[in-house]
mmCIF file of C-alpha atoms in Angstrom:
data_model
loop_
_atom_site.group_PDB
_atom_site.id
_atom_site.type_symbol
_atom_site.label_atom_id
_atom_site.label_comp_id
_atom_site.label_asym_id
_atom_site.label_seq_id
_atom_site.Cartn_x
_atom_site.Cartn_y
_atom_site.Cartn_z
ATOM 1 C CA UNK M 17 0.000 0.000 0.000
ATOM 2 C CA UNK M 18 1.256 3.623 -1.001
ATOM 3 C CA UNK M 19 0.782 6.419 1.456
ATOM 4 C CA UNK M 20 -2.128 8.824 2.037
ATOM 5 C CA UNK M 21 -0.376 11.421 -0.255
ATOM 6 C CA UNK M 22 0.712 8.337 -3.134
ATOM 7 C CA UNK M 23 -2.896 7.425 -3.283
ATOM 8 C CA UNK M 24 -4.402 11.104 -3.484
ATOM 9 C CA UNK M 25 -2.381 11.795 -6.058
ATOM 10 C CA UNK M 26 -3.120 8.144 -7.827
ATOM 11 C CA UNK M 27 -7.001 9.802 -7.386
ATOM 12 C CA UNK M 28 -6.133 13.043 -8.902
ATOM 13 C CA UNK M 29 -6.985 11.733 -12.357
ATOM 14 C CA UNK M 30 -9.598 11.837 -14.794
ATOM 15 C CA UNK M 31 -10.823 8.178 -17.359
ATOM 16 C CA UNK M 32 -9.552 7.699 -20.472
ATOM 17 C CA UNK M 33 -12.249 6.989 -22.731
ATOM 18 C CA UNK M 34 -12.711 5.803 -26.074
ATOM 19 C CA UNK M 35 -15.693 5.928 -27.964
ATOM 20 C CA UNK M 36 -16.419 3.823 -30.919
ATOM 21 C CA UNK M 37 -14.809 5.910 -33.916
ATOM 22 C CA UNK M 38 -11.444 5.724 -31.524
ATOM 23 C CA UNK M 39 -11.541 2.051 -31.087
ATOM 24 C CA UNK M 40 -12.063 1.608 -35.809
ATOM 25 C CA UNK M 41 -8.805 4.240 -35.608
ATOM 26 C CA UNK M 42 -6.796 2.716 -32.769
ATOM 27 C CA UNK M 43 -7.300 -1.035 -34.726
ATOM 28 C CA UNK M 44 -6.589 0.573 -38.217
ATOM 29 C CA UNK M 45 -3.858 2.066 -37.023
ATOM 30 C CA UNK M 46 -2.511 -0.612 -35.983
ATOM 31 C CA UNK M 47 -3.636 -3.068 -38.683
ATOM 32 C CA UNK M 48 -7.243 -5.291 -38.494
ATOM 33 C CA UNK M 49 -4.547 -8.664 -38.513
ATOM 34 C CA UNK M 50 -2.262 -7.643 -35.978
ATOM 35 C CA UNK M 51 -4.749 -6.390 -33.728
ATOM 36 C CA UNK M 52 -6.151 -9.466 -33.585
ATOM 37 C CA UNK M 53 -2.817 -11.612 -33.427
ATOM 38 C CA UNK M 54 -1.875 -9.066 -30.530
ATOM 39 C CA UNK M 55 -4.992 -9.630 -28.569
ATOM 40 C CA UNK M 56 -4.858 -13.403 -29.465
ATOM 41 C CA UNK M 57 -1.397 -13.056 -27.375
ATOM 42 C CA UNK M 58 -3.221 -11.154 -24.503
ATOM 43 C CA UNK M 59 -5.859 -13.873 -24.116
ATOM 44 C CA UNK M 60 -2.941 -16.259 -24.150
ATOM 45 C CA UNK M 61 -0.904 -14.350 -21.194
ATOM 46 C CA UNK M 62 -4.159 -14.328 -19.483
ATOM 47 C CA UNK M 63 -5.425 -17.619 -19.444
ATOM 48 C CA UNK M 64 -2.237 -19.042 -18.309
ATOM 49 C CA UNK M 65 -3.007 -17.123 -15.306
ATOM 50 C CA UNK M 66 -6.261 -18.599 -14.613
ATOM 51 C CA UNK M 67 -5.873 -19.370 -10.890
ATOM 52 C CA UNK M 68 -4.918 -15.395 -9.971
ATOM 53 C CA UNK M 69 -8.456 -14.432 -11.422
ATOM 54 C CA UNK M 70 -11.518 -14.217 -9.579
ATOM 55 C CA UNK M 71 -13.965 -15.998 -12.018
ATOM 56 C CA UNK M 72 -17.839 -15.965 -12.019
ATOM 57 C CA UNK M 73 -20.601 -16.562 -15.132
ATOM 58 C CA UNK M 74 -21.946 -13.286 -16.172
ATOM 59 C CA UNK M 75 -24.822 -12.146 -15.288
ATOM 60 C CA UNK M 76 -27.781 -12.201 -17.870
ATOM 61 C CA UNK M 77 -31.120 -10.763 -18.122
ATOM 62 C CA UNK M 78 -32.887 -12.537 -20.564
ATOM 63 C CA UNK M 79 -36.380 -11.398 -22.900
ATOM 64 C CA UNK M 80 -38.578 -12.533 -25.668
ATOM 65 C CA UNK M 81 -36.011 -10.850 -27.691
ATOM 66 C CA UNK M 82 -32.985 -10.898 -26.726
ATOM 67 C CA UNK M 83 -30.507 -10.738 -23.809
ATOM 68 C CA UNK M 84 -28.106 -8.034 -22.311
ATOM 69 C CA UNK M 85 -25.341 -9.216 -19.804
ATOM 70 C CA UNK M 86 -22.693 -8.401 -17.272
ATOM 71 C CA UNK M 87 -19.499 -9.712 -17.083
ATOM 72 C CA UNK M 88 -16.687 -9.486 -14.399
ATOM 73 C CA UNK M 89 -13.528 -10.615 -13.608
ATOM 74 C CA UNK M 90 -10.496 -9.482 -11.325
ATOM 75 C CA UNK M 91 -6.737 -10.776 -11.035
ATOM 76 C CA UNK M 92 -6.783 -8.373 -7.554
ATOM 77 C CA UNK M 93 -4.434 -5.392 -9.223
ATOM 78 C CA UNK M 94 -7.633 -4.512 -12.218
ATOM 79 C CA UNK M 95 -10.870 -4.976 -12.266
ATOM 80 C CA UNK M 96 -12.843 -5.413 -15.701
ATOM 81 C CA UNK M 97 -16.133 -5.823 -16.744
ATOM 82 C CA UNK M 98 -18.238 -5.496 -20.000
ATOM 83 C CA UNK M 99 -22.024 -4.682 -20.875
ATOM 84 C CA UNK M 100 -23.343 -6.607 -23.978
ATOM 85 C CA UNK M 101 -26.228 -7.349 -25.334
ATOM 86 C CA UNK M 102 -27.473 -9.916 -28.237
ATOM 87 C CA UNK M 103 -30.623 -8.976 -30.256
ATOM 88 C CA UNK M 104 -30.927 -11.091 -33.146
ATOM 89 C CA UNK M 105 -33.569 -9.153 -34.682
ATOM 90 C CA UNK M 106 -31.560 -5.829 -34.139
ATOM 91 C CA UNK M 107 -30.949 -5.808 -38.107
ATOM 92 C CA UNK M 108 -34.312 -4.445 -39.005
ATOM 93 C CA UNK M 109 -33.959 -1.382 -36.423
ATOM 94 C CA UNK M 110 -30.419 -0.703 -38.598
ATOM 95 C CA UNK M 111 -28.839 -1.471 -34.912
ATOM 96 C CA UNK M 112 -25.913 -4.298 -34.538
ATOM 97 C CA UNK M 113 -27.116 -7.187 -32.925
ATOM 98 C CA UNK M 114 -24.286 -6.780 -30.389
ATOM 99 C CA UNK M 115 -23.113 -3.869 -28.727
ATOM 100 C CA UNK M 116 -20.933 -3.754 -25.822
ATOM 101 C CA UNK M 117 -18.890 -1.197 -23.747
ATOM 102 C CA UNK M 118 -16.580 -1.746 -20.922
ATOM 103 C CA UNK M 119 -14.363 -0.579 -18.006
ATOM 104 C CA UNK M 120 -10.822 -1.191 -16.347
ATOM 105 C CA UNK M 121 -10.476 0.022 -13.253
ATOM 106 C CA UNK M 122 -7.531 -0.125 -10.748
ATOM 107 C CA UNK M 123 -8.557 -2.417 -7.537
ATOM 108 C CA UNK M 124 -6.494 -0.695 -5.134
ATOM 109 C CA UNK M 125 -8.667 2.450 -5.434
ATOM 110 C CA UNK M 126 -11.387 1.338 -7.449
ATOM 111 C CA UNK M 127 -10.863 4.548 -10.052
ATOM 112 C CA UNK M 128 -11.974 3.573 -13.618
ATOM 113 C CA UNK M 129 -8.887 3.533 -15.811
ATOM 114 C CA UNK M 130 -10.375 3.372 -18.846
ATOM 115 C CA UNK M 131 -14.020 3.249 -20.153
ATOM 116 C CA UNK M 132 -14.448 2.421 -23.655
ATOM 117 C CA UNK M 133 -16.300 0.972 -26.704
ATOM 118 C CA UNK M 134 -16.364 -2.979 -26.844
ATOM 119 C CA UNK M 135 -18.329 -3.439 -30.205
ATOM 120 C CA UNK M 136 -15.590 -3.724 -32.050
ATOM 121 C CA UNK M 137 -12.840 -5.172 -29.524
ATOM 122 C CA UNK M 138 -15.290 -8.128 -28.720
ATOM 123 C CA UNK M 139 -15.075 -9.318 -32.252
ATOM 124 C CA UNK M 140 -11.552 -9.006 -31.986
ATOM 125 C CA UNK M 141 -11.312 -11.389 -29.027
ATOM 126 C CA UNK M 142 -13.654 -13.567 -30.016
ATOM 127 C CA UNK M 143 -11.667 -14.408 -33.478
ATOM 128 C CA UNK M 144 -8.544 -14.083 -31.759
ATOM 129 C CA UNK M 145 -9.686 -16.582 -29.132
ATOM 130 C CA UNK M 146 -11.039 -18.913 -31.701
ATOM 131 C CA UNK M 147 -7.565 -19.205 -33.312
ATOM 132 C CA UNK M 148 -5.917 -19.492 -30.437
ATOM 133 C CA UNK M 149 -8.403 -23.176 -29.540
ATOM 134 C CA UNK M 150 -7.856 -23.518 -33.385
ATOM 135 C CA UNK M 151 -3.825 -23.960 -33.129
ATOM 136 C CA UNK M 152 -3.683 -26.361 -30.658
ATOM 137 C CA UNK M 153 -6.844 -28.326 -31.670
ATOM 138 C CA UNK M 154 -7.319 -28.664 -35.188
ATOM 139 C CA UNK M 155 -5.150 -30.554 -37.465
ATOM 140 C CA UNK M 156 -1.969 -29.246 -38.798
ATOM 141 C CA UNK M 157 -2.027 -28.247 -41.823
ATOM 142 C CA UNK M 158 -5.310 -27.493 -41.999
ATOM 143 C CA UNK M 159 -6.068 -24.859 -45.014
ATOM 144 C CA UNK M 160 -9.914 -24.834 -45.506
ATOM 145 C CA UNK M 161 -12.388 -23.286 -43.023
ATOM 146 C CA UNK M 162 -16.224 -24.165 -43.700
ATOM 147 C CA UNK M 163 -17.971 -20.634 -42.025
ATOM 148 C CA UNK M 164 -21.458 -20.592 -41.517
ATOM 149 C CA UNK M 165 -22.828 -17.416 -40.633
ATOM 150 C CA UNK M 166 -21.751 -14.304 -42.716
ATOM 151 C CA UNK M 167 -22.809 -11.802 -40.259
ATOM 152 C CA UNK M 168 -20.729 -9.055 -38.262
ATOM 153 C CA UNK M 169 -18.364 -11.589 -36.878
ATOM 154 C CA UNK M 170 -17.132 -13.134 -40.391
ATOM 155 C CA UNK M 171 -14.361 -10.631 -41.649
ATOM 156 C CA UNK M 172 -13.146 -11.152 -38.478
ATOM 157 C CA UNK M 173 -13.092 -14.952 -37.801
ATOM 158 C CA UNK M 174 -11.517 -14.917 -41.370
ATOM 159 C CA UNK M 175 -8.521 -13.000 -40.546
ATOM 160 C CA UNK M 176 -7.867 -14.537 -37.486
ATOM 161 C CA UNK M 177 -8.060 -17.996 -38.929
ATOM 162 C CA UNK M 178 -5.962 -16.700 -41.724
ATOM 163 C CA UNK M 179 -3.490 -14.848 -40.158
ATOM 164 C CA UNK M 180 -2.849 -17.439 -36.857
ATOM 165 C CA UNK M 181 -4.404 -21.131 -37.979
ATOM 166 C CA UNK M 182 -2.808 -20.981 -42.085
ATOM 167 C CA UNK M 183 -6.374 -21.277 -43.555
ATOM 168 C CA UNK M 184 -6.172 -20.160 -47.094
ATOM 169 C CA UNK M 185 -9.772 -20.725 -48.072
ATOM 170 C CA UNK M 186 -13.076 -19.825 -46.621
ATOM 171 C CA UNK M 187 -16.300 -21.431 -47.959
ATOM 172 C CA UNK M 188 -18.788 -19.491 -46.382
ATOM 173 C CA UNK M 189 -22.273 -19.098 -46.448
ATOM 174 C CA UNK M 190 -25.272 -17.636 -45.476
ATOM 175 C CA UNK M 191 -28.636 -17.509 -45.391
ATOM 176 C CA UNK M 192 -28.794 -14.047 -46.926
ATOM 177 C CA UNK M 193 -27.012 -13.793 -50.011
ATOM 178 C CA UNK M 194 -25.682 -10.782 -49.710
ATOM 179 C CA UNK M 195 -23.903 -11.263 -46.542
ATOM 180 C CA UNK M 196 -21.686 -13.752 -47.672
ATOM 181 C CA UNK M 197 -21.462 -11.054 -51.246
ATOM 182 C CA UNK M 198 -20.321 -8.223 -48.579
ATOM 183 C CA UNK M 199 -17.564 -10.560 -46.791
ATOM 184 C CA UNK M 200 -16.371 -11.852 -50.099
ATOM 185 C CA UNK M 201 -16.194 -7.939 -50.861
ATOM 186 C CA UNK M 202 -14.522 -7.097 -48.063
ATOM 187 C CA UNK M 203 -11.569 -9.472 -47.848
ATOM 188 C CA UNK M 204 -11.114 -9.304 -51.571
ATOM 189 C CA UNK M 205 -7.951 -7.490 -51.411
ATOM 190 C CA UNK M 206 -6.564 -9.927 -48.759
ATOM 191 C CA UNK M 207 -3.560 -11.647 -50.075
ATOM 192 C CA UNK M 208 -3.368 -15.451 -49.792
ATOM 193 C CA UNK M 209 -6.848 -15.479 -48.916
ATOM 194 C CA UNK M 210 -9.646 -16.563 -50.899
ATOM 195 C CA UNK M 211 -13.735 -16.287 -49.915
ATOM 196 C CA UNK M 212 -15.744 -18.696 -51.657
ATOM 197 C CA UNK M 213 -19.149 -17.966 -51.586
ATOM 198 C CA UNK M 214 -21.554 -21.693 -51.375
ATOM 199 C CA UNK M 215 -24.799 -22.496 -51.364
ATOM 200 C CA UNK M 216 -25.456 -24.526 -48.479
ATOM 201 C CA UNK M 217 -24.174 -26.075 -45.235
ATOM 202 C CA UNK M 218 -23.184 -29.316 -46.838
ATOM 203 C CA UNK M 219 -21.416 -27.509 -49.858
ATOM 204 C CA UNK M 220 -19.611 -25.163 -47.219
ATOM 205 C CA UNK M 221 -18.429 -28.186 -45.333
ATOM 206 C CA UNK M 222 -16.873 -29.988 -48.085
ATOM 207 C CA UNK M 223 -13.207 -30.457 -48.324
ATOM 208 C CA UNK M 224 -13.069 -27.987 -44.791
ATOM 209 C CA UNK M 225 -10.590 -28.763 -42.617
ATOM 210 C CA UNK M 226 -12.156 -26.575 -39.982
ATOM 211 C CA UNK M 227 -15.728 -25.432 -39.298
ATOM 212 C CA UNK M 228 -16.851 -22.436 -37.544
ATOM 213 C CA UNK M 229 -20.509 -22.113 -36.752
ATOM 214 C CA UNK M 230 -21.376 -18.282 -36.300
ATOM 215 C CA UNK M 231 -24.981 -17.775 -36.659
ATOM 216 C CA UNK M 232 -27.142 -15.155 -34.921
ATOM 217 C CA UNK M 233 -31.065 -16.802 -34.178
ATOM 218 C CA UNK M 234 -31.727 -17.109 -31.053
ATOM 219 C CA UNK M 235 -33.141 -20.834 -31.202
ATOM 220 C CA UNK M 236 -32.361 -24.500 -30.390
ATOM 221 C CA UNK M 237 -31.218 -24.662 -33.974
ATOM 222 C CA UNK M 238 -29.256 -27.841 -35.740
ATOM 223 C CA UNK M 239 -26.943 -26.339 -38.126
ATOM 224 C CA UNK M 240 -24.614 -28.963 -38.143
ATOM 225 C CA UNK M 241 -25.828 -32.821 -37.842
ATOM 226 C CA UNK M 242 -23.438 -36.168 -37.392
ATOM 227 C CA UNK M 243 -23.660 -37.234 -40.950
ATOM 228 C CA UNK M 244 -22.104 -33.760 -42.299
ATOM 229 C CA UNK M 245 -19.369 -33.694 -39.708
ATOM 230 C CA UNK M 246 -15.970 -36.233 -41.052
ATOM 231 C CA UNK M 247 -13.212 -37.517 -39.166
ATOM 232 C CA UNK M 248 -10.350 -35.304 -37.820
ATOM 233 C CA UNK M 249 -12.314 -31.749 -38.199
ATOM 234 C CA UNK M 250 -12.359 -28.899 -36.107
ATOM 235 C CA UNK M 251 -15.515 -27.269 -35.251
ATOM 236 C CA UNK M 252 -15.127 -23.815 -33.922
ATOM 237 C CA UNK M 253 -18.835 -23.260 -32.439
ATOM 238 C CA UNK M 254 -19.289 -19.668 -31.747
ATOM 239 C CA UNK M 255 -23.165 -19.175 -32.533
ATOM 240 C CA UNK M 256 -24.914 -20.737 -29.411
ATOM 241 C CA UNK M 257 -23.976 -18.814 -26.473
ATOM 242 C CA UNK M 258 -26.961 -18.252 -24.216
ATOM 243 C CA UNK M 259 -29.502 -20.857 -22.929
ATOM 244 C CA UNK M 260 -32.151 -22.534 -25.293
ATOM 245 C CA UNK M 261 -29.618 -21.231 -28.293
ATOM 246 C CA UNK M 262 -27.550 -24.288 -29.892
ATOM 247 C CA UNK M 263 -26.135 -24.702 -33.080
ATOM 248 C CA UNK M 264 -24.784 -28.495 -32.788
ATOM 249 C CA UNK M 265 -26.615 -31.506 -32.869
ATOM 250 C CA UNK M 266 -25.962 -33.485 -29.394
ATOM 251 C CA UNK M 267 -24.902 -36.724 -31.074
ATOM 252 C CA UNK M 268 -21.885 -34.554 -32.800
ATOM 253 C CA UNK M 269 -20.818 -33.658 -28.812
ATOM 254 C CA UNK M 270 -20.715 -37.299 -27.905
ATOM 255 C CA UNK M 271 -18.645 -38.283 -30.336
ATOM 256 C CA UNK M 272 -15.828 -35.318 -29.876
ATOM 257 C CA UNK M 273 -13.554 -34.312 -27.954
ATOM 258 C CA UNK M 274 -14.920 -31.006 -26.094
ATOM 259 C CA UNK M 275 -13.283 -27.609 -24.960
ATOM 260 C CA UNK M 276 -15.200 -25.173 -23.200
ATOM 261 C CA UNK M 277 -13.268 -21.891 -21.812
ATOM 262 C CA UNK M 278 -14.851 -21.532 -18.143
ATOM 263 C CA UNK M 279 -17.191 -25.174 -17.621
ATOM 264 C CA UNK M 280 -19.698 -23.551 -15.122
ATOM 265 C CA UNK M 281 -20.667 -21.118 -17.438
ATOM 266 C CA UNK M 282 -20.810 -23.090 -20.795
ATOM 267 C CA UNK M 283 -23.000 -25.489 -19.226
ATOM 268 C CA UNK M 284 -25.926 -22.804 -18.839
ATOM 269 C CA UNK M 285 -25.252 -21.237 -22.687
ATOM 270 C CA UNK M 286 -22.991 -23.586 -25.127
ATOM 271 C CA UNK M 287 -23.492 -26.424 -26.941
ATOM 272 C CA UNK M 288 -23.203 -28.624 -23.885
ATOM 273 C CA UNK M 289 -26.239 -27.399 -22.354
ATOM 274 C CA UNK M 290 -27.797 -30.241 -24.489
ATOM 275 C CA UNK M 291 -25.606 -32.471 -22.454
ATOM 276 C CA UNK M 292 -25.087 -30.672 -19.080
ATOM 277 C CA UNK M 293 -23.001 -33.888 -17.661
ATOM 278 C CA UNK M 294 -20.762 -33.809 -20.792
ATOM 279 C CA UNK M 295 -16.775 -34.430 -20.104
ATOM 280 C CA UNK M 296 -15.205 -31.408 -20.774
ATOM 281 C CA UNK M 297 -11.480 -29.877 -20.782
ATOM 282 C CA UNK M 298 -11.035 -25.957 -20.473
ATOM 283 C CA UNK M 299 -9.080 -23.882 -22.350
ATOM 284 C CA UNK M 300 -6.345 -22.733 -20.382
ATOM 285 C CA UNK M 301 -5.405 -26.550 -19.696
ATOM 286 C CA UNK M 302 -5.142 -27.206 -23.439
ATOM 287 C CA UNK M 303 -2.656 -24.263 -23.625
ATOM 288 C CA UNK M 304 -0.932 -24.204 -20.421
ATOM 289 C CA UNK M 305 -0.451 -28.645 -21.662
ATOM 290 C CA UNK M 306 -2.430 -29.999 -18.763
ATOM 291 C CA UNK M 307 -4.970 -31.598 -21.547
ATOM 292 C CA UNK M 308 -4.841 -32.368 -24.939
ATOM 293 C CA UNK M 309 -6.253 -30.040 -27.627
ATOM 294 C CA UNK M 310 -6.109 -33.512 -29.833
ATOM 295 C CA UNK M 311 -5.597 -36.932 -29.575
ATOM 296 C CA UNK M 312 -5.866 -38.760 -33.090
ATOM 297 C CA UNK M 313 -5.728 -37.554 -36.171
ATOM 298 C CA UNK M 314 -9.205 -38.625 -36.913
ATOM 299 C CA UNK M 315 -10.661 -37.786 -33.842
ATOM 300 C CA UNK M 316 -13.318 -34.591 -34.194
ATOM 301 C CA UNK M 317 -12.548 -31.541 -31.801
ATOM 302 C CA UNK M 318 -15.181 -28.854 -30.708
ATOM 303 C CA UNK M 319 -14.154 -25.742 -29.235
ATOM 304 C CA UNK M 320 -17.876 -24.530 -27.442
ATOM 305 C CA UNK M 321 -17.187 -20.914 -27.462
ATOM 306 C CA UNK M 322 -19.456 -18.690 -25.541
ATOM 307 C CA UNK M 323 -17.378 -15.682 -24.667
ATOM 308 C CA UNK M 324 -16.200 -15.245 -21.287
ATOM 309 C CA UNK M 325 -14.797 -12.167 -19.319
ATOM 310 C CA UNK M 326 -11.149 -12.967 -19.066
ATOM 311 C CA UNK M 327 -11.176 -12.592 -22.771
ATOM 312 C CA UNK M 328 -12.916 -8.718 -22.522
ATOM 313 C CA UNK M 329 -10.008 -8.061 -19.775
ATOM 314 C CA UNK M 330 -7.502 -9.039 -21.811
ATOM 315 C CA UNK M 331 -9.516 -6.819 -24.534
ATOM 316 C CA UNK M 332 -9.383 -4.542 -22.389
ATOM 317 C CA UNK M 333 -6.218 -4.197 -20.924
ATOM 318 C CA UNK M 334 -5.154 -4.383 -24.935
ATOM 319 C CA UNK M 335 -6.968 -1.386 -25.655
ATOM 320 C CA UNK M 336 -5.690 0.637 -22.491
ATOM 321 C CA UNK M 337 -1.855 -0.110 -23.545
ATOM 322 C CA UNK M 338 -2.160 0.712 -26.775
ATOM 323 C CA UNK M 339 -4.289 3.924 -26.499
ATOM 324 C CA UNK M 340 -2.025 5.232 -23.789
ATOM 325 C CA UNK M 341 1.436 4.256 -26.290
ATOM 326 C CA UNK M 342 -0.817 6.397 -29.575
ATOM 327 C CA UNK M 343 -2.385 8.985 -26.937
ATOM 328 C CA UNK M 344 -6.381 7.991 -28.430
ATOM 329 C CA UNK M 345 -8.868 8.782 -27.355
ATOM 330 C CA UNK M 346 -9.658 11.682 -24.579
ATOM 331 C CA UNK M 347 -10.003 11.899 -21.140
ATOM 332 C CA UNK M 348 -13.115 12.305 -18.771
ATOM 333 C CA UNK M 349 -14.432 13.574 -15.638
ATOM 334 C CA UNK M 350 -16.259 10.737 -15.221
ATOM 335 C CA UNK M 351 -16.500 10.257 -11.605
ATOM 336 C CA UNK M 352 -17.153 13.384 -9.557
ATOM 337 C CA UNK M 353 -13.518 13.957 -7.759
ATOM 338 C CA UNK M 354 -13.687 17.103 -5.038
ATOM 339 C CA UNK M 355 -10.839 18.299 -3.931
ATOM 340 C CA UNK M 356 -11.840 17.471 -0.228
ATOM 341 C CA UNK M 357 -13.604 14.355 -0.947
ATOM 342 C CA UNK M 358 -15.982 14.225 2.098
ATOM 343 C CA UNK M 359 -17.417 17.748 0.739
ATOM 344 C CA UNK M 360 -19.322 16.432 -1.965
ATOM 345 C CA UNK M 361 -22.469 18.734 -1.471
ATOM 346 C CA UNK M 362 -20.030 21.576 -1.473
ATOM 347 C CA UNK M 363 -17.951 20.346 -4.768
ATOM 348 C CA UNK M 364 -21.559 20.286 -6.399
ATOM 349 C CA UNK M 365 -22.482 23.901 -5.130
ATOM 350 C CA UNK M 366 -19.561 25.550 -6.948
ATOM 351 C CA UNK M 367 -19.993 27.876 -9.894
ATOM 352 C CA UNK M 368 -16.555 26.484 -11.607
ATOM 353 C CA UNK M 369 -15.934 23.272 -10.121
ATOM 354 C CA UNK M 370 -11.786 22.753 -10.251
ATOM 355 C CA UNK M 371 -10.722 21.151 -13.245
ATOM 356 C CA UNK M 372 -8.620 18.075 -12.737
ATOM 357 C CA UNK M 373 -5.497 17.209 -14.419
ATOM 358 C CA UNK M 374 -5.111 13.570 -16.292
ATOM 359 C CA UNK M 375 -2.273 11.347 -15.289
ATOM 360 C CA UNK M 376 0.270 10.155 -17.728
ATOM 361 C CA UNK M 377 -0.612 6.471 -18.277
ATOM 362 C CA UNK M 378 1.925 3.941 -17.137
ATOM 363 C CA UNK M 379 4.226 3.998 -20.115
ATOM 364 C CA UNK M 380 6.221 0.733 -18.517
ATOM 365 C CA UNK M 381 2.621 -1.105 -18.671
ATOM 366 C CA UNK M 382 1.891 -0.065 -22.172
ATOM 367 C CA UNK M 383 5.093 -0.767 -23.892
ATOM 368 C CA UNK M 384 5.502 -4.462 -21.953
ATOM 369 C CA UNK M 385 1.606 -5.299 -23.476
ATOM 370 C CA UNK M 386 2.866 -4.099 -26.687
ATOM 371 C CA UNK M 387 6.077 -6.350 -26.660
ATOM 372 C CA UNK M 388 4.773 -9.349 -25.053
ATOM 373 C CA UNK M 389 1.730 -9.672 -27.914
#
């Protein structure tokens, strides 16, 4: 612990934020691929610390149609959570069916570090963290990735596949047409990379390698059924991720080996809630070597993704590093911050409340995320 004076002056500071047009510039700035390959190496750092976090299932308020969440997590020095939502049916308001923001806040005073935009940085971890299951689970060499489900999270699932798992070719489709014609578009100028546009699940799935399941209805669906799936693929299921929302059929789970990334939460909203008794590893034992990823060459592997929080702090904490080492964004007075805090009332009653002065971020911090990824 600092002393009284260390920790006023660690509270004389105002949040960084970053709204959603300074997330798009902070990732083009940096480059859409290496943003996600530099995440991807966040997630990694983090989930090899899995025992110094403080780990819960989010919290979820669920409608007719749709859900919105929280989700927490700590290691004891931040503190991160994320708001999200997931409205299939968002599309015909002109409104993404996601949106998320988030905070990182410092534990030893509980100030907000950084509030930002997660729209954007949630598809980033949640292609980066795909890839990551993807390299230790699929087989190597794999070059074609089956994607079904062209919707927000397909450019990005494609690079990160691309850029971290060698896939060269991506037979997508989609329901809609035209989604699968705007991905194609896209990624056209992507070298090494080619978008095939199919016309069903079955045509998709041949010759794949790898099959990521992405779709956005909110229903017990079967996009995938035993007779489609062949020996030694990958499935990368990202779609079902809340309760009564599947995209697998069950037999396909008893037949595969299963990775989950936090068990007590993917038994409520993955795949596996179909089979809540399932034998499952996690994914921080399949990287840290504890459990395999694979065991045969033939044998089929099924990363059930849902999202979970340790990937938004590691988001997060990606986003803080690098804003602070380009300066984006702006700061806020977003917590009220008198200069004698137990005057609040008076603080309030000024004309010209005193203006406080932002603190440099830790440069130190910033430039060791920025290496280590």
């Amino acid at each position: 612990m600092g002393t009284n004076t260390e920790l006023t002056r660690e509270a004389n500071v105002l949040t960084r934020f970053l709204d959603a047009g300074d997330v798009a510039a902070l990732v083009r700035g940096v480059g859409v691929r290496q943003a996600i390959v530099q995440v991807a190496g966040c997630v990694r750092e983090d989930f090899l610390r899995w025992h110094e976090f403080e780990k819960s299932a989010r919290l979820a308020s669920h409608s007719a149609v749709g859900v919105i969440e929280l989700m927490p997590v700590s290691d004891g020095n931040r503190f991160a959570y994320k708001y999200v939502n997931g409205h299939p049916r968002n599309a015909q308001f002109a409104l993404p069916t996601v949106m998320a923001c988030g905070m990182l806040a410092d534990v030893q005073t509980g100030f907000p570090l950084l509030l930002a935009d997660l729209t954007l940085a949630t598809a980033l971890r949640t292609a980066a963290t795909s890839a990551l299951a993807a390299q230790a689970m699929a087989r190597p060499g794999a070059r074609t990735m089956a994607l079904i489900g062209n919707g927000a999270q397909a450019e990005f699932q494609s690079l990160a596949f691309h850029a971290m798992a060698g896939i060269t070719t991506i037979r997508a489709f989609d329901v809609d047409a035209s989604a699968t014609a705007r991905l194609a578009r896209n990624l056209a100028k992507v070298r090494g990379l080619e978008i095939v546009p199919v016309r069903s699940v079955r045509d998709a799935l041949s010759g794949a390698d790898i099959v990521t399941t992405v779709t956005a209805d909110k229903t017990r669906a079967t996009i995938l059924t035993p007779e489609m799936v062949q020996p030694g693929m990958h499935l990368n299921a990202v779609g079902g991720d809340c309760p009564g929302k599947t995209e697998l059929h069950v037999d396909i789970l008893r037949g595969a080996r299963l990775v989950v990334e936090y068990a007590p939460q993917s038994r409520i909203e993955g795949e596996i809630q179909q089979w809540p008794e399932a034998p499952v590893s996690e994914l921080w034992e399949v990287l840290a070597g504890t459990a395999p990823g694979r065991a045969g060459a033939d044998e089929v592997t099924v990363f059930d993704s849902v999202g979970f929080a340790l990937e938004d702090y590691s988001a997060l904490r990606w986003l803080h590093a690098t804003a602070c080492a380009r300066d984006a964004g702006r700061y806020v007075e977003l917590v009220a911050m008198p200069p004698d805090p137990r005057d609040l009332y008076g603080w309030m009653m000024q004309a010209n409340a005193e203006a406080v002065t932002p603190r440099a971020c830790e440069s130190t911090t910033a430039a060791e995320t920025t290496e280590s990824t």
